Amino acid sequence: GAGVSQTPSNKVTEKGKYVELRCDPISGHTALYWYRQSLGQGPEFLIYFQGTGAADDSGLPNDRFFAVRPEGSVSTLKIQRTERGDSAVYLCASSLTGSGGDTQYFGPGTRLTVL
Amino acid sequence: DQQVKQNSPSLSVQEGRISILNCDYTNSMFDYFLWYKKYPAEGPTFLISISSIKDKNEDGRFTVFLNKSAKHLSLHIVPSQPGDSAVYFCAASSGGSNYKLTFGKGTLLTVNP
């Protein structure tokens, strides 16, 4: 079946602009995660959705970052007033239930470049 | 503060030999550990995991060993194949926040034919 898909694959924007990154999880997966991978680093947790609600948003770096999952499927990560330090690969993952031991399946990521 | 550390940025081995990738952690609350493999332009792919109640888990050519007292785990790949060439990430999670994975920086494994 289809895996996790993310669009766009690449996004180049200017400092101060607003961007939206989209994630389509595996069908039937109730849990959805966003991670950010900066150059030379491993992925860092941003936010976890269980269904439509953000169960844990402790990894969002500041209030410029916001994510939604209005129907419990597709999620959008929104970044306002982008800064050069926001440049990274943004990874989305989904899992069946979100419980312990549940395998997280990752999408290919969106590479965001802020000029 | 890196809670999961992979101190070797890269490793090169010959095809057919054993590859050993190492990972150390500092957070005593971690109780579940995973290895992910990542090819360029793709997302990380789950490889193998181990719970803290075990010290070994094996899946085909891949074995993960956990030494809780040393806060150390390792991934053994035997025999190594050229298709195993990728970046390997060690990750950990704990108890009530077991959905939140903390990753190391990764080790680039190159398997030479």
PDB file of C-alpha atoms in Angstrom:
ATOM      1  CA  GLY A   1       0.000   0.000   0.000  1.00  0.00           C
ATOM      2  CA  ALA A   2       0.943   3.671  -0.173  1.00  0.00           C
ATOM      3  CA  GLY A   3       3.363   5.008   2.367  1.00  0.00           C
ATOM      4  CA  VAL A   4       3.521   8.424   3.984  1.00  0.00           C
ATOM      5  CA  SER A   5       3.687  11.173   1.393  1.00  0.00           C
ATOM      6  CA  GLN A   6       4.797  14.769   1.858  1.00  0.00           C
ATOM      7  CA  THR A   7       4.407  17.787  -0.375  1.00  0.00           C
ATOM      8  CA  PRO A   8       6.189  19.722  -1.618  1.00  0.00           C
ATOM      9  CA  SER A   9       9.440  17.774  -1.718  1.00  0.00           C
ATOM     10  CA  ASN A  10      11.363  21.050  -1.825  1.00  0.00           C
ATOM     11  CA  LYS A  11      10.360  24.540  -0.791  1.00  0.00           C
ATOM     12  CA  VAL A  12      12.467  27.656  -1.201  1.00  0.00           C
ATOM     13  CA  THR A  13      11.182  30.818   0.438  1.00  0.00           C
ATOM     14  CA  GLU A  14      12.401  34.199   1.548  1.00  0.00           C
ATOM     15  CA  LYS A  15      12.951  35.267   5.109  1.00  0.00           C
ATOM     16  CA  GLY A  16       9.750  36.553   6.656  1.00  0.00           C
ATOM     17  CA  LYS A  17       7.390  34.574   4.411  1.00  0.00           C
ATOM     18  CA  TYR A  18       4.744  32.069   5.470  1.00  0.00           C
ATOM     19  CA  VAL A  19       4.954  28.394   4.423  1.00  0.00           C
ATOM     20  CA  GLU A  20       2.748  25.331   4.692  1.00  0.00           C
ATOM     21  CA  LEU A  21       4.026  21.784   4.530  1.00  0.00           C
ATOM     22  CA  ARG A  22       1.623  18.913   3.941  1.00  0.00           C
ATOM     23  CA  CYS A  23       1.671  15.313   5.153  1.00  0.00           C
ATOM     24  CA  ASP A  24      -0.548  12.431   3.997  1.00  0.00           C
ATOM     25  CA  PRO A  25      -0.213   9.558   6.475  1.00  0.00           C
ATOM     26  CA  ILE A  26      -0.772   5.888   5.824  1.00  0.00           C
ATOM     27  CA  SER A  27      -4.493   5.209   5.613  1.00  0.00           C
ATOM     28  CA  GLY A  28      -5.917   4.071   8.930  1.00  0.00           C
ATOM     29  CA  HIS A  29      -3.052   5.365  11.059  1.00  0.00           C
ATOM     30  CA  THR A  30      -4.402   7.391  13.964  1.00  0.00           C
ATOM     31  CA  ALA A  31      -1.056   8.738  15.143  1.00  0.00           C
ATOM     32  CA  LEU A  32       0.928  11.329  13.217  1.00  0.00           C
ATOM     33  CA  TYR A  33       4.244  12.961  14.050  1.00  0.00           C
ATOM     34  CA  TRP A  34       6.354  15.829  12.746  1.00  0.00           C
ATOM     35  CA  TYR A  35      10.127  15.884  13.110  1.00  0.00           C
ATOM     36  CA  ARG A  36      12.751  18.333  11.897  1.00  0.00           C
ATOM     37  CA  GLN A  37      16.196  17.273  10.712  1.00  0.00           C
ATOM     38  CA  SER A  38      18.834  19.976  10.489  1.00  0.00           C
ATOM     39  CA  LEU A  39      22.068  19.440   8.594  1.00  0.00           C
ATOM     40  CA  GLY A  40      24.325  16.926  10.334  1.00  0.00           C
ATOM     41  CA  GLN A  41      21.748  16.128  13.004  1.00  0.00           C
ATOM     42  CA  GLY A  42      19.254  13.390  13.636  1.00  0.00           C
ATOM     43  CA  PRO A  43      15.513  14.057  13.420  1.00  0.00           C
ATOM     44  CA  GLU A  44      14.115  16.123  16.308  1.00  0.00           C
ATOM     45  CA  PHE A  45      10.556  15.680  17.553  1.00  0.00           C
ATOM     46  CA  LEU A  46       8.190  18.581  16.966  1.00  0.00           C
ATOM     47  CA  ILE A  47       4.599  17.452  17.556  1.00  0.00           C
ATOM     48  CA  TYR A  48       2.421  14.359  17.938  1.00  0.00           C
ATOM     49  CA  PHE A  49      -1.229  14.028  16.900  1.00  0.00           C
ATOM     50  CA  GLN A  50      -3.616  11.378  18.148  1.00  0.00           C
ATOM     51  CA  GLY A  51      -6.576  11.659  15.823  1.00  0.00           C
ATOM     52  CA  THR A  52      -7.431  15.315  15.320  1.00  0.00           C
ATOM     53  CA  GLY A  53      -5.838  16.614  18.495  1.00  0.00           C
ATOM     54  CA  ALA A  54      -2.251  17.588  19.224  1.00  0.00           C
ATOM     55  CA  ALA A  55      -1.409  15.285  22.135  1.00  0.00           C
ATOM     56  CA  ASP A  56       2.088  16.685  22.553  1.00  0.00           C
ATOM     57  CA  ASP A  57       3.432  19.854  20.918  1.00  0.00           C
ATOM     58  CA  SER A  58       6.381  20.263  23.281  1.00  0.00           C
ATOM     59  CA  GLY A  59       8.924  20.093  20.444  1.00  0.00           C
ATOM     60  CA  LEU A  60       7.646  23.115  18.520  1.00  0.00           C
ATOM     61  CA  PRO A  61      10.488  25.642  18.821  1.00  0.00           C
ATOM     62  CA  ASN A  62       8.326  28.769  19.188  1.00  0.00           C
ATOM     63  CA  ASP A  63       4.919  30.221  18.397  1.00  0.00           C
ATOM     64  CA  ARG A  64       5.797  30.769  14.740  1.00  0.00           C
ATOM     65  CA  PHE A  65       5.244  27.038  14.278  1.00  0.00           C
ATOM     66  CA  PHE A  66       1.769  25.543  14.239  1.00  0.00           C
ATOM     67  CA  ALA A  67       0.314  22.270  12.976  1.00  0.00           C
ATOM     68  CA  VAL A  68      -3.204  21.039  12.345  1.00  0.00           C
ATOM     69  CA  ARG A  69      -4.913  17.769  11.506  1.00  0.00           C
ATOM     70  CA  PRO A  70      -8.571  18.789  11.193  1.00  0.00           C
ATOM     71  CA  GLU A  71     -10.038  15.480   9.992  1.00  0.00           C
ATOM     72  CA  GLY A  72      -7.631  13.080  11.634  1.00  0.00           C
ATOM     73  CA  SER A  73      -5.833  12.265   8.425  1.00  0.00           C
ATOM     74  CA  VAL A  74      -3.857  14.890   6.460  1.00  0.00           C
ATOM     75  CA  SER A  75      -1.747  17.260   8.531  1.00  0.00           C
ATOM     76  CA  THR A  76      -0.290  20.661   7.706  1.00  0.00           C
ATOM     77  CA  LEU A  77       2.717  22.201   9.409  1.00  0.00           C
ATOM     78  CA  LYS A  78       2.585  25.977   9.211  1.00  0.00           C
ATOM     79  CA  ILE A  79       5.539  28.282   9.754  1.00  0.00           C
ATOM     80  CA  GLN A  80       5.028  32.048  10.009  1.00  0.00           C
ATOM     81  CA  ARG A  81       7.671  34.725   9.484  1.00  0.00           C
ATOM     82  CA  THR A  82      10.267  32.185   8.401  1.00  0.00           C
ATOM     83  CA  GLU A  83      13.875  32.641   9.485  1.00  0.00           C
ATOM     84  CA  ARG A  84      17.074  31.290   7.947  1.00  0.00           C
ATOM     85  CA  GLY A  85      17.454  28.980  10.951  1.00  0.00           C
ATOM     86  CA  ASP A  86      14.225  27.238   9.967  1.00  0.00           C
ATOM     87  CA  SER A  87      16.017  25.707   6.977  1.00  0.00           C
ATOM     88  CA  ALA A  88      15.902  21.935   7.448  1.00  0.00           C
ATOM     89  CA  VAL A  89      14.214  18.763   6.248  1.00  0.00           C
ATOM     90  CA  TYR A  90      10.787  18.420   7.817  1.00  0.00           C
ATOM     91  CA  LEU A  91       9.802  14.787   8.254  1.00  0.00           C
ATOM     92  CA  CYS A  92       6.347  13.435   8.865  1.00  0.00           C
ATOM     93  CA  ALA A  93       5.656   9.973  10.257  1.00  0.00           C
ATOM     94  CA  SER A  94       2.549   7.988  11.084  1.00  0.00           C
ATOM     95  CA  SER A  95       1.811   4.897  13.133  1.00  0.00           C
ATOM     96  CA  LEU A  96      -1.204   2.699  13.704  1.00  0.00           C
ATOM     97  CA  THR A  97      -2.073   3.629  17.280  1.00  0.00           C
ATOM     98  CA  GLY A  98       0.694   5.719  18.837  1.00  0.00           C
ATOM     99  CA  SER A  99       1.127   3.250  21.682  1.00  0.00           C
ATOM    100  CA  GLY A 100       4.435   1.900  22.930  1.00  0.00           C
ATOM    101  CA  GLY A 101       6.306  -0.215  20.423  1.00  0.00           C
ATOM    102  CA  ASP A 102       4.212   1.115  17.563  1.00  0.00           C
ATOM    103  CA  THR A 103       6.429   1.468  14.485  1.00  0.00           C
ATOM    104  CA  GLN A 104       6.643   4.966  13.054  1.00  0.00           C
ATOM    105  CA  TYR A 105       6.726   5.085   9.253  1.00  0.00           C
ATOM    106  CA  PHE A 106       8.399   8.142   7.809  1.00  0.00           C
ATOM    107  CA  GLY A 107       7.739  10.079   4.661  1.00  0.00           C
ATOM    108  CA  PRO A 108      10.556  11.342   2.399  1.00  0.00           C
ATOM    109  CA  GLY A 109      10.466  14.790   3.950  1.00  0.00           C
ATOM    110  CA  THR A 110      10.155  18.360   2.707  1.00  0.00           C
ATOM    111  CA  ARG A 111      13.417  20.227   2.330  1.00  0.00           C
ATOM    112  CA  LEU A 112      12.787  23.834   3.371  1.00  0.00           C
ATOM    113  CA  THR A 113      15.307  26.494   2.417  1.00  0.00           C
ATOM    114  CA  VAL A 114      14.871  30.008   3.762  1.00  0.00           C
ATOM    115  CA  LEU A 115      16.932  32.575   1.889  1.00  0.00           C
TER     116      LEU A 115
ATOM    117  CA  ASP B   1      22.510  18.190  25.396  1.00  0.00           C
ATOM    118  CA  GLN B   2      22.640  15.056  23.250  1.00  0.00           C
ATOM    119  CA  GLN B   3      20.754  12.303  25.064  1.00  0.00           C
ATOM    120  CA  VAL B   4      21.500   9.772  22.313  1.00  0.00           C
ATOM    121  CA  LYS B   5      25.029   9.758  20.968  1.00  0.00           C
ATOM    122  CA  GLN B   6      26.501   8.076  17.948  1.00  0.00           C
ATOM    123  CA  ASN B   7      30.165   8.953  18.184  1.00  0.00           C
ATOM    124  CA  SER B   8      31.248   7.497  14.860  1.00  0.00           C
ATOM    125  CA  PRO B   9      30.099   9.684  11.957  1.00  0.00           C
ATOM    126  CA  SER B  10      31.131   7.019   9.473  1.00  0.00           C
ATOM    127  CA  LEU B  11      32.132   3.380   9.153  1.00  0.00           C
ATOM    128  CA  SER B  12      33.517   1.470   6.190  1.00  0.00           C
ATOM    129  CA  VAL B  13      33.518  -2.343   5.940  1.00  0.00           C
ATOM    130  CA  GLN B  14      34.105  -5.001   3.322  1.00  0.00           C
ATOM    131  CA  GLU B  15      31.223  -6.956   1.861  1.00  0.00           C
ATOM    132  CA  GLY B  16      30.664 -10.172   3.805  1.00  0.00           C
ATOM    133  CA  ARG B  17      32.253  -8.861   6.998  1.00  0.00           C
ATOM    134  CA  ILE B  18      30.489  -7.755  10.171  1.00  0.00           C
ATOM    135  CA  SER B  19      29.367  -4.148  10.635  1.00  0.00           C
ATOM    136  CA  ILE B  20      29.068  -2.912  14.226  1.00  0.00           C
ATOM    137  CA  LEU B  21      27.364   0.406  14.840  1.00  0.00           C
ATOM    138  CA  ASN B  22      27.421   1.849  18.344  1.00  0.00           C
ATOM    139  CA  CYS B  23      25.129   4.106  20.298  1.00  0.00           C
ATOM    140  CA  ASP B  24      25.279   5.535  23.840  1.00  0.00           C
ATOM    141  CA  TYR B  25      22.525   7.223  25.807  1.00  0.00           C
ATOM    142  CA  THR B  26      22.441   9.349  28.919  1.00  0.00           C
ATOM    143  CA  ASN B  27      18.761   9.359  29.907  1.00  0.00           C
ATOM    144  CA  SER B  28      18.044   6.558  32.407  1.00  0.00           C
ATOM    145  CA  MET B  29      14.342   6.815  31.645  1.00  0.00           C
ATOM    146  CA  PHE B  30      14.759   5.477  28.122  1.00  0.00           C
ATOM    147  CA  ASP B  31      13.259   1.990  27.947  1.00  0.00           C
ATOM    148  CA  TYR B  32      12.780   1.359  24.258  1.00  0.00           C
ATOM    149  CA  PHE B  33      15.445   1.580  21.589  1.00  0.00           C
ATOM    150  CA  LEU B  34      15.280   1.481  17.821  1.00  0.00           C
ATOM    151  CA  TRP B  35      17.501   1.554  14.776  1.00  0.00           C
ATOM    152  CA  TYR B  36      16.438   3.289  11.581  1.00  0.00           C
ATOM    153  CA  LYS B  37      18.155   3.185   8.214  1.00  0.00           C
ATOM    154  CA  LYS B  38      18.080   6.130   5.829  1.00  0.00           C
ATOM    155  CA  TYR B  39      18.954   6.290   2.139  1.00  0.00           C
ATOM    156  CA  PRO B  40      19.514   9.696   0.457  1.00  0.00           C
ATOM    157  CA  ALA B  41      16.296  11.572  -0.413  1.00  0.00           C
ATOM    158  CA  GLU B  42      14.181   9.047   1.524  1.00  0.00           C
ATOM    159  CA  GLY B  43      12.730   9.074   4.996  1.00  0.00           C
ATOM    160  CA  PRO B  44      14.156   6.872   7.763  1.00  0.00           C
ATOM    161  CA  THR B  45      13.029   3.239   7.614  1.00  0.00           C
ATOM    162  CA  PHE B  46      12.534   1.170  10.764  1.00  0.00           C
ATOM    163  CA  LEU B  47      15.037  -1.644  11.045  1.00  0.00           C
ATOM    164  CA  ILE B  48      14.923  -3.288  14.466  1.00  0.00           C
ATOM    165  CA  SER B  49      14.051  -2.452  18.062  1.00  0.00           C
ATOM    166  CA  ILE B  50      14.671  -3.688  21.582  1.00  0.00           C
ATOM    167  CA  SER B  51      12.892  -3.209  24.887  1.00  0.00           C
ATOM    168  CA  SER B  52      14.896  -2.565  28.032  1.00  0.00           C
ATOM    169  CA  ILE B  53      13.714  -5.875  29.486  1.00  0.00           C
ATOM    170  CA  LYS B  54      15.834  -7.677  26.897  1.00  0.00           C
ATOM    171  CA  ASP B  55      19.532  -7.592  26.128  1.00  0.00           C
ATOM    172  CA  LYS B  56      19.395  -8.957  22.598  1.00  0.00           C
ATOM    173  CA  ASN B  57      17.047  -8.982  19.653  1.00  0.00           C
ATOM    174  CA  GLU B  58      17.740 -10.655  16.349  1.00  0.00           C
ATOM    175  CA  ASP B  59      16.091 -10.321  12.937  1.00  0.00           C
ATOM    176  CA  GLY B  60      17.837 -12.059  10.094  1.00  0.00           C
ATOM    177  CA  ARG B  61      21.212 -10.438   9.485  1.00  0.00           C
ATOM    178  CA  PHE B  62      20.530  -7.733  12.072  1.00  0.00           C
ATOM    179  CA  THR B  63      21.068  -8.069  15.819  1.00  0.00           C
ATOM    180  CA  VAL B  64      20.755  -5.351  18.420  1.00  0.00           C
ATOM    181  CA  PHE B  65      22.483  -5.692  21.793  1.00  0.00           C
ATOM    182  CA  LEU B  66      21.585  -3.618  24.828  1.00  0.00           C
ATOM    183  CA  ASN B  67      23.829  -3.084  27.847  1.00  0.00           C
ATOM    184  CA  LYS B  68      21.715  -1.125  30.319  1.00  0.00           C
ATOM    185  CA  SER B  69      24.414  -0.747  32.952  1.00  0.00           C
ATOM    186  CA  ALA B  70      26.698   0.889  30.398  1.00  0.00           C
ATOM    187  CA  LYS B  71      23.822   2.732  28.703  1.00  0.00           C
ATOM    188  CA  HIS B  72      25.084   1.358  25.423  1.00  0.00           C
ATOM    189  CA  LEU B  73      23.556  -0.419  22.470  1.00  0.00           C
ATOM    190  CA  SER B  74      24.987  -1.745  19.268  1.00  0.00           C
ATOM    191  CA  LEU B  75      23.704  -2.955  15.925  1.00  0.00           C
ATOM    192  CA  HIS B  76      25.467  -5.882  14.277  1.00  0.00           C
ATOM    193  CA  ILE B  77      24.985  -6.621  10.595  1.00  0.00           C
ATOM    194  CA  VAL B  78      26.292 -10.003   9.434  1.00  0.00           C
ATOM    195  CA  PRO B  79      27.146 -10.476   6.642  1.00  0.00           C
ATOM    196  CA  SER B  80      27.281  -6.904   5.398  1.00  0.00           C
ATOM    197  CA  GLN B  81      26.067  -6.258   1.852  1.00  0.00           C
ATOM    198  CA  PRO B  82      26.606  -3.254  -0.452  1.00  0.00           C
ATOM    199  CA  GLY B  83      22.857  -2.512  -0.234  1.00  0.00           C
ATOM    200  CA  ASP B  84      23.308  -1.910   3.492  1.00  0.00           C
ATOM    201  CA  SER B  85      25.213   1.282   2.695  1.00  0.00           C
ATOM    202  CA  ALA B  86      23.124   4.032   4.299  1.00  0.00           C
ATOM    203  CA  VAL B  87      22.949   6.314   7.334  1.00  0.00           C
ATOM    204  CA  TYR B  88      21.918   4.439  10.477  1.00  0.00           C
ATOM    205  CA  PHE B  89      20.152   6.298  13.269  1.00  0.00           C
ATOM    206  CA  CYS B  90      19.837   5.088  16.825  1.00  0.00           C
ATOM    207  CA  ALA B  91      16.675   6.294  18.593  1.00  0.00           C
ATOM    208  CA  ALA B  92      15.164   5.935  22.054  1.00  0.00           C
ATOM    209  CA  SER B  93      11.921   6.621  23.861  1.00  0.00           C
ATOM    210  CA  SER B  94      10.621   6.382  27.413  1.00  0.00           C
ATOM    211  CA  GLY B  95       7.556   5.313  29.316  1.00  0.00           C
ATOM    212  CA  GLY B  96       4.640   7.688  29.094  1.00  0.00           C
ATOM    213  CA  SER B  97       6.121   9.573  26.141  1.00  0.00           C
ATOM    214  CA  ASN B  98       6.982   6.475  24.170  1.00  0.00           C
ATOM    215  CA  TYR B  99       5.760   8.075  20.956  1.00  0.00           C
ATOM    216  CA  LYS B 100       8.511  10.715  21.148  1.00  0.00           C
ATOM    217  CA  LEU B 101      11.685   9.375  19.581  1.00  0.00           C
ATOM    218  CA  THR B 102      15.032  10.941  20.452  1.00  0.00           C
ATOM    219  CA  PHE B 103      17.547  10.329  17.677  1.00  0.00           C
ATOM    220  CA  GLY B 104      21.323  10.288  17.507  1.00  0.00           C
ATOM    221  CA  LYS B 105      23.151  12.116  14.734  1.00  0.00           C
ATOM    222  CA  GLY B 106      23.589   8.991  12.660  1.00  0.00           C
ATOM    223  CA  THR B 107      26.455   6.888  11.314  1.00  0.00           C
ATOM    224  CA  LEU B 108      27.134   6.606   7.594  1.00  0.00           C
ATOM    225  CA  LEU B 109      27.885   2.958   6.792  1.00  0.00           C
ATOM    226  CA  THR B 110      29.661   2.162   3.541  1.00  0.00           C
ATOM    227  CA  VAL B 111      29.928  -1.480   2.525  1.00  0.00           C
ATOM    228  CA  ASN B 112      32.546  -1.960  -0.163  1.00  0.00           C
ATOM    229  CA  PRO B 113      32.164  -4.762  -2.739  1.00  0.00           C
TER     230      PRO B 113
END
